[in-house]
């Protein structure tokens, strides 16, 4: 089965202001570039764009976007039905995308994974704010007033049966109504899509926003940025870093800078701070760690809203830990002249217990699909003060101001060790509850295993 996509945008009867809607930037990308990247992410091999205007602008966007479907075709309105028929093969699965709407990745993934060959996404009349649905495409299906969810999946047969209506925005509502009556079609409500995202540690509202005017691009960017926020974070990230990160991302996303640039800058600055710590420039280096922490958070958010996967993405966790532990050992090195080997012992203990905590947290996540810091009410509250890079560097500040670096290093070492044991107790507690809740299933599995 081959995935293909169809985007209808810019008809002869429309005004110039309407025609450019798909070229409005949202989150540092034009809507068209965002749609290409979303289709590429689910494995779409061909994208067909139906338009009569701004063809050169669309071609420029195609050339600029590296993460796009392998083949992108632009068809004139009159030629589109015949061209689409030529490209439609028996086993193809098509995605029909509404123009100029910011669509959540979860909506696209939900339709792509749906077992039915033809699926039309719908919005209820009260699923989103009236100001948002005011620009939605109304549909009358089974005497039920609703709105088009901006994406549909079509089988090759359903596409072929409705080709004459799929080259015009004016005819699209009638085409969708006919598609919904096809024998292989089911309709799904966007409200059926699960909202919980493990990486965000919270339920995240679906992003669905029609872009009508250029100023709507900023509103769409704000929605995408809000969706990147994690719920369970340490206190510096929640009360200090978050606001600065969001401000940075809002401005940086409008520039050519990518998350890769920020990641590289963060790594270089982080290693430079190790040099400063070793050479005794302790307070300037400590303030530099706050900049690194904020840039690291901004880099992650920028990559998400720009849909940019950096070449360094796979190395980021390793680099973060290498830099963080480098800070601890460089502080220890600076203190060793007056305190001997004790600072090195504390730095090593802190690093080892943090590595052990990371291992047990990953084990719990793979076993339960939940992060240990987001499993219960106590875990979420404890995460505010749990030992990690952000809490450690901010905990050092009062000690640094009074030149008590040795005591500060001892304090964050104790914090890291306590965090490890608290998480270990919580892992045991939660696994015990899971085993009790699934006792019958585990017993059956054990009995079957004994027979093998």
JSON list of C-alpha atoms in Angstrom, two decimals, residues 230-374:
[
{"chain": "A", "resi": 230, "resn": "UNK", "atom": "CA", "xyz": [5.52, 19.60, 30.11]},
{"chain": "A", "resi": 231, "resn": "UNK", "atom": "CA", "xyz": [3.25, 19.42, 33.15]},
{"chain": "A", "resi": 232, "resn": "UNK", "atom": "CA", "xyz": [5.55, 17.74, 35.67]},
{"chain": "A", "resi": 233, "resn": "UNK", "atom": "CA", "xyz": [8.81, 19.66, 35.83]},
{"chain": "A", "resi": 234, "resn": "UNK", "atom": "CA", "xyz": [11.19, 20.95, 38.48]},
{"chain": "A", "resi": 235, "resn": "UNK", "atom": "CA", "xyz": [10.56, 24.31, 40.11]},
{"chain": "A", "resi": 236, "resn": "UNK", "atom": "CA", "xyz": [13.17, 26.32, 38.11]},
{"chain": "A", "resi": 237, "resn": "UNK", "atom": "CA", "xyz": [11.70, 25.07, 34.82]},
{"chain": "A", "resi": 238, "resn": "UNK", "atom": "CA", "xyz": [8.16, 25.89, 35.91]},
{"chain": "A", "resi": 239, "resn": "UNK", "atom": "CA", "xyz": [8.65, 29.29, 37.50]},
{"chain": "A", "resi": 240, "resn": "UNK", "atom": "CA", "xyz": [11.73, 30.75, 35.79]},
{"chain": "A", "resi": 241, "resn": "UNK", "atom": "CA", "xyz": [12.94, 28.99, 32.64]},
{"chain": "A", "resi": 242, "resn": "UNK", "atom": "CA", "xyz": [9.57, 28.42, 30.95]},
{"chain": "A", "resi": 243, "resn": "UNK", "atom": "CA", "xyz": [8.74, 32.09, 30.45]},
{"chain": "A", "resi": 244, "resn": "UNK", "atom": "CA", "xyz": [12.18, 33.00, 29.10]},
{"chain": "A", "resi": 245, "resn": "UNK", "atom": "CA", "xyz": [12.23, 29.93, 26.83]},
{"chain": "A", "resi": 246, "resn": "UNK", "atom": "CA", "xyz": [8.84, 30.79, 25.33]},
{"chain": "A", "resi": 247, "resn": "UNK", "atom": "CA", "xyz": [9.90, 34.38, 24.69]},
{"chain": "A", "resi": 248, "resn": "UNK", "atom": "CA", "xyz": [13.07, 33.20, 22.96]},
{"chain": "A", "resi": 249, "resn": "UNK", "atom": "CA", "xyz": [11.26, 30.63, 20.82]},
{"chain": "A", "resi": 250, "resn": "UNK", "atom": "CA", "xyz": [8.64, 33.15, 19.67]},
{"chain": "A", "resi": 251, "resn": "UNK", "atom": "CA", "xyz": [11.36, 35.33, 18.18]},
{"chain": "A", "resi": 252, "resn": "UNK", "atom": "CA", "xyz": [13.88, 32.68, 17.10]},
{"chain": "A", "resi": 253, "resn": "UNK", "atom": "CA", "xyz": [11.27, 30.65, 15.20]},
{"chain": "A", "resi": 254, "resn": "UNK", "atom": "CA", "xyz": [10.90, 33.59, 12.79]},
{"chain": "A", "resi": 255, "resn": "UNK", "atom": "CA", "xyz": [14.61, 33.42, 11.92]},
{"chain": "A", "resi": 256, "resn": "UNK", "atom": "CA", "xyz": [16.54, 30.81, 9.89]},
{"chain": "A", "resi": 257, "resn": "UNK", "atom": "CA", "xyz": [17.99, 29.41, 13.14]},
{"chain": "A", "resi": 258, "resn": "UNK", "atom": "CA", "xyz": [17.11, 25.78, 13.89]},
{"chain": "A", "resi": 259, "resn": "UNK", "atom": "CA", "xyz": [17.16, 23.64, 17.01]},
{"chain": "A", "resi": 260, "resn": "UNK", "atom": "CA", "xyz": [20.46, 22.20, 15.78]},
{"chain": "A", "resi": 261, "resn": "UNK", "atom": "CA", "xyz": [22.09, 25.64, 15.96]},
{"chain": "A", "resi": 262, "resn": "UNK", "atom": "CA", "xyz": [20.86, 26.12, 19.52]},
{"chain": "A", "resi": 263, "resn": "UNK", "atom": "CA", "xyz": [21.98, 22.61, 20.52]},
{"chain": "A", "resi": 264, "resn": "UNK", "atom": "CA", "xyz": [25.49, 23.22, 19.16]},
{"chain": "A", "resi": 265, "resn": "UNK", "atom": "CA", "xyz": [25.68, 26.64, 20.86]},
{"chain": "A", "resi": 266, "resn": "UNK", "atom": "CA", "xyz": [24.51, 25.12, 24.14]},
{"chain": "A", "resi": 267, "resn": "UNK", "atom": "CA", "xyz": [27.10, 22.33, 23.99]},
{"chain": "A", "resi": 268, "resn": "UNK", "atom": "CA", "xyz": [29.98, 24.73, 23.22]},
{"chain": "A", "resi": 269, "resn": "UNK", "atom": "CA", "xyz": [28.93, 27.09, 26.02]},
{"chain": "A", "resi": 270, "resn": "UNK", "atom": "CA", "xyz": [28.51, 24.16, 28.42]},
{"chain": "A", "resi": 271, "resn": "UNK", "atom": "CA", "xyz": [32.06, 22.93, 27.79]},
{"chain": "A", "resi": 272, "resn": "UNK", "atom": "CA", "xyz": [33.40, 26.48, 28.10]},
{"chain": "A", "resi": 273, "resn": "UNK", "atom": "CA", "xyz": [31.79, 26.72, 31.54]},
{"chain": "A", "resi": 274, "resn": "UNK", "atom": "CA", "xyz": [33.72, 23.61, 32.58]},
{"chain": "A", "resi": 275, "resn": "UNK", "atom": "CA", "xyz": [36.89, 25.54, 31.73]},
{"chain": "A", "resi": 276, "resn": "UNK", "atom": "CA", "xyz": [35.72, 28.52, 33.81]},
{"chain": "A", "resi": 277, "resn": "UNK", "atom": "CA", "xyz": [34.89, 26.34, 36.82]},
{"chain": "A", "resi": 278, "resn": "UNK", "atom": "CA", "xyz": [38.29, 24.61, 36.73]},
{"chain": "A", "resi": 279, "resn": "UNK", "atom": "CA", "xyz": [40.12, 27.95, 36.54]},
{"chain": "A", "resi": 280, "resn": "UNK", "atom": "CA", "xyz": [38.28, 29.43, 39.50]},
{"chain": "A", "resi": 281, "resn": "UNK", "atom": "CA", "xyz": [35.78, 31.71, 37.74]},
{"chain": "A", "resi": 282, "resn": "UNK", "atom": "CA", "xyz": [33.05, 30.09, 39.78]},
{"chain": "A", "resi": 283, "resn": "UNK", "atom": "CA", "xyz": [30.30, 32.71, 39.99]},
{"chain": "A", "resi": 284, "resn": "UNK", "atom": "CA", "xyz": [30.36, 33.74, 36.28]},
{"chain": "A", "resi": 285, "resn": "UNK", "atom": "CA", "xyz": [30.35, 30.06, 35.37]},
{"chain": "A", "resi": 286, "resn": "UNK", "atom": "CA", "xyz": [27.35, 29.39, 37.61]},
{"chain": "A", "resi": 287, "resn": "UNK", "atom": "CA", "xyz": [25.37, 32.18, 35.95]},
{"chain": "A", "resi": 288, "resn": "UNK", "atom": "CA", "xyz": [26.39, 30.68, 32.62]},
{"chain": "A", "resi": 289, "resn": "UNK", "atom": "CA", "xyz": [24.79, 27.37, 33.62]},
{"chain": "A", "resi": 290, "resn": "UNK", "atom": "CA", "xyz": [21.43, 29.14, 33.84]},
{"chain": "A", "resi": 291, "resn": "UNK", "atom": "CA", "xyz": [21.84, 30.34, 30.27]},
{"chain": "A", "resi": 292, "resn": "UNK", "atom": "CA", "xyz": [22.71, 26.80, 29.14]},
{"chain": "A", "resi": 293, "resn": "UNK", "atom": "CA", "xyz": [19.65, 25.35, 30.88]},
{"chain": "A", "resi": 294, "resn": "UNK", "atom": "CA", "xyz": [17.34, 27.91, 29.29]},
{"chain": "A", "resi": 295, "resn": "UNK", "atom": "CA", "xyz": [18.86, 27.47, 25.81]},
{"chain": "A", "resi": 296, "resn": "UNK", "atom": "CA", "xyz": [18.51, 23.69, 26.12]},
{"chain": "A", "resi": 297, "resn": "UNK", "atom": "CA", "xyz": [14.80, 24.03, 26.87]},
{"chain": "A", "resi": 298, "resn": "UNK", "atom": "CA", "xyz": [14.33, 26.55, 24.06]},
{"chain": "A", "resi": 299, "resn": "UNK", "atom": "CA", "xyz": [16.14, 24.24, 21.62]},
{"chain": "A", "resi": 300, "resn": "UNK", "atom": "CA", "xyz": [13.76, 21.38, 22.39]},
{"chain": "A", "resi": 301, "resn": "UNK", "atom": "CA", "xyz": [10.67, 23.56, 21.95]},
{"chain": "A", "resi": 302, "resn": "UNK", "atom": "CA", "xyz": [12.01, 25.15, 18.76]},
{"chain": "A", "resi": 303, "resn": "UNK", "atom": "CA", "xyz": [12.63, 21.72, 17.25]},
{"chain": "A", "resi": 304, "resn": "UNK", "atom": "CA", "xyz": [9.07, 20.68, 18.02]},
{"chain": "A", "resi": 305, "resn": "UNK", "atom": "CA", "xyz": [7.24, 23.68, 16.60]},
{"chain": "A", "resi": 306, "resn": "UNK", "atom": "CA", "xyz": [9.55, 23.89, 13.55]},
{"chain": "A", "resi": 307, "resn": "UNK", "atom": "CA", "xyz": [9.35, 20.12, 13.12]},
{"chain": "A", "resi": 308, "resn": "UNK", "atom": "CA", "xyz": [13.11, 20.03, 12.76]},
{"chain": "A", "resi": 309, "resn": "UNK", "atom": "CA", "xyz": [15.05, 16.89, 13.66]},
{"chain": "A", "resi": 310, "resn": "UNK", "atom": "CA", "xyz": [18.65, 17.91, 14.26]},
{"chain": "A", "resi": 311, "resn": "UNK", "atom": "CA", "xyz": [21.60, 15.73, 13.32]},
{"chain": "A", "resi": 312, "resn": "UNK", "atom": "CA", "xyz": [22.57, 15.98, 16.98]},
{"chain": "A", "resi": 313, "resn": "UNK", "atom": "CA", "xyz": [19.18, 14.86, 18.34]},
{"chain": "A", "resi": 314, "resn": "UNK", "atom": "CA", "xyz": [20.35, 11.35, 19.20]},
{"chain": "A", "resi": 315, "resn": "UNK", "atom": "CA", "xyz": [23.38, 12.72, 21.04]},
{"chain": "A", "resi": 316, "resn": "UNK", "atom": "CA", "xyz": [21.59, 15.46, 23.01]},
{"chain": "A", "resi": 317, "resn": "UNK", "atom": "CA", "xyz": [20.84, 13.40, 26.17]},
{"chain": "A", "resi": 318, "resn": "UNK", "atom": "CA", "xyz": [24.45, 12.16, 26.25]},
{"chain": "A", "resi": 319, "resn": "UNK", "atom": "CA", "xyz": [25.83, 15.68, 25.69]},
{"chain": "A", "resi": 320, "resn": "UNK", "atom": "CA", "xyz": [23.56, 17.11, 28.40]},
{"chain": "A", "resi": 321, "resn": "UNK", "atom": "CA", "xyz": [24.77, 14.59, 30.96]},
{"chain": "A", "resi": 322, "resn": "UNK", "atom": "CA", "xyz": [28.40, 14.91, 29.90]},
{"chain": "A", "resi": 323, "resn": "UNK", "atom": "CA", "xyz": [28.27, 18.69, 30.33]},
{"chain": "A", "resi": 324, "resn": "UNK", "atom": "CA", "xyz": [26.34, 18.49, 33.62]},
{"chain": "A", "resi": 325, "resn": "UNK", "atom": "CA", "xyz": [28.71, 15.96, 35.19]},
{"chain": "A", "resi": 326, "resn": "UNK", "atom": "CA", "xyz": [31.61, 17.97, 33.80]},
{"chain": "A", "resi": 327, "resn": "UNK", "atom": "CA", "xyz": [30.38, 20.95, 35.83]},
{"chain": "A", "resi": 328, "resn": "UNK", "atom": "CA", "xyz": [30.28, 18.91, 39.03]},
{"chain": "A", "resi": 329, "resn": "UNK", "atom": "CA", "xyz": [33.78, 17.50, 38.53]},
{"chain": "A", "resi": 330, "resn": "UNK", "atom": "CA", "xyz": [35.21, 20.87, 37.51]},
{"chain": "A", "resi": 331, "resn": "UNK", "atom": "CA", "xyz": [33.76, 22.43, 40.68]},
{"chain": "A", "resi": 332, "resn": "UNK", "atom": "CA", "xyz": [35.32, 19.56, 42.61]},
{"chain": "A", "resi": 333, "resn": "UNK", "atom": "CA", "xyz": [38.63, 20.19, 40.85]},
{"chain": "A", "resi": 334, "resn": "UNK", "atom": "CA", "xyz": [38.57, 23.83, 41.83]},
{"chain": "A", "resi": 335, "resn": "UNK", "atom": "CA", "xyz": [37.79, 22.92, 45.46]},
{"chain": "A", "resi": 336, "resn": "UNK", "atom": "CA", "xyz": [40.32, 20.08, 45.69]},
{"chain": "A", "resi": 337, "resn": "UNK", "atom": "CA", "xyz": [43.24, 22.44, 46.36]},
{"chain": "A", "resi": 338, "resn": "UNK", "atom": "CA", "xyz": [41.74, 23.34, 49.75]},
{"chain": "A", "resi": 339, "resn": "UNK", "atom": "CA", "xyz": [39.62, 20.25, 50.54]},
{"chain": "A", "resi": 340, "resn": "UNK", "atom": "CA", "xyz": [41.60, 17.36, 49.07]},
{"chain": "A", "resi": 341, "resn": "UNK", "atom": "CA", "xyz": [39.83, 14.42, 47.45]},
{"chain": "A", "resi": 342, "resn": "UNK", "atom": "CA", "xyz": [36.48, 14.90, 49.25]},
{"chain": "A", "resi": 343, "resn": "UNK", "atom": "CA", "xyz": [34.96, 17.13, 46.51]},
{"chain": "A", "resi": 344, "resn": "UNK", "atom": "CA", "xyz": [35.79, 14.49, 43.89]},
{"chain": "A", "resi": 345, "resn": "UNK", "atom": "CA", "xyz": [34.07, 11.82, 46.00]},
{"chain": "A", "resi": 346, "resn": "UNK", "atom": "CA", "xyz": [30.95, 13.97, 46.26]},
{"chain": "A", "resi": 347, "resn": "UNK", "atom": "CA", "xyz": [30.93, 14.75, 42.52]},
{"chain": "A", "resi": 348, "resn": "UNK", "atom": "CA", "xyz": [31.39, 11.07, 41.65]},
{"chain": "A", "resi": 349, "resn": "UNK", "atom": "CA", "xyz": [28.62, 10.01, 44.06]},
{"chain": "A", "resi": 350, "resn": "UNK", "atom": "CA", "xyz": [26.27, 12.62, 42.61]},
{"chain": "A", "resi": 351, "resn": "UNK", "atom": "CA", "xyz": [26.95, 11.53, 39.02]},
{"chain": "A", "resi": 352, "resn": "UNK", "atom": "CA", "xyz": [26.64, 7.80, 39.80]},
{"chain": "A", "resi": 353, "resn": "UNK", "atom": "CA", "xyz": [23.39, 8.15, 41.70]},
{"chain": "A", "resi": 354, "resn": "UNK", "atom": "CA", "xyz": [21.92, 10.29, 38.91]},
{"chain": "A", "resi": 355, "resn": "UNK", "atom": "CA", "xyz": [22.89, 7.66, 36.34]},
{"chain": "A", "resi": 356, "resn": "UNK", "atom": "CA", "xyz": [21.32, 4.96, 38.52]},
{"chain": "A", "resi": 357, "resn": "UNK", "atom": "CA", "xyz": [18.16, 7.05, 38.91]},
{"chain": "A", "resi": 358, "resn": "UNK", "atom": "CA", "xyz": [17.97, 7.51, 35.14]},
{"chain": "A", "resi": 359, "resn": "UNK", "atom": "CA", "xyz": [18.29, 3.74, 34.60]},
{"chain": "A", "resi": 360, "resn": "UNK", "atom": "CA", "xyz": [15.53, 2.86, 37.05]},
{"chain": "A", "resi": 361, "resn": "UNK", "atom": "CA", "xyz": [13.28, 5.59, 35.62]},
{"chain": "A", "resi": 362, "resn": "UNK", "atom": "CA", "xyz": [13.77, 4.24, 32.09]},
{"chain": "A", "resi": 363, "resn": "UNK", "atom": "CA", "xyz": [13.04, 0.71, 33.33]},
{"chain": "A", "resi": 364, "resn": "UNK", "atom": "CA", "xyz": [9.78, 1.87, 34.90]},
{"chain": "A", "resi": 365, "resn": "UNK", "atom": "CA", "xyz": [8.82, 3.86, 31.79]},
{"chain": "A", "resi": 366, "resn": "UNK", "atom": "CA", "xyz": [9.32, 0.89, 29.46]},
{"chain": "A", "resi": 367, "resn": "UNK", "atom": "CA", "xyz": [7.43, -1.40, 31.81]},
{"chain": "A", "resi": 368, "resn": "UNK", "atom": "CA", "xyz": [4.42, 0.85, 32.45]},
{"chain": "A", "resi": 369, "resn": "UNK", "atom": "CA", "xyz": [4.59, 3.56, 29.72]},
{"chain": "A", "resi": 370, "resn": "UNK", "atom": "CA", "xyz": [4.45, 6.14, 32.52]},
{"chain": "A", "resi": 371, "resn": "UNK", "atom": "CA", "xyz": [7.21, 8.38, 33.82]},
{"chain": "A", "resi": 372, "resn": "UNK", "atom": "CA", "xyz": [7.94, 7.71, 37.49]},
{"chain": "A", "resi": 373, "resn": "UNK", "atom": "CA", "xyz": [7.64, 11.43, 38.25]},
{"chain": "A", "resi": 374, "resn": "UNK", "atom": "CA", "xyz": [4.13, 11.54, 36.76]}
]
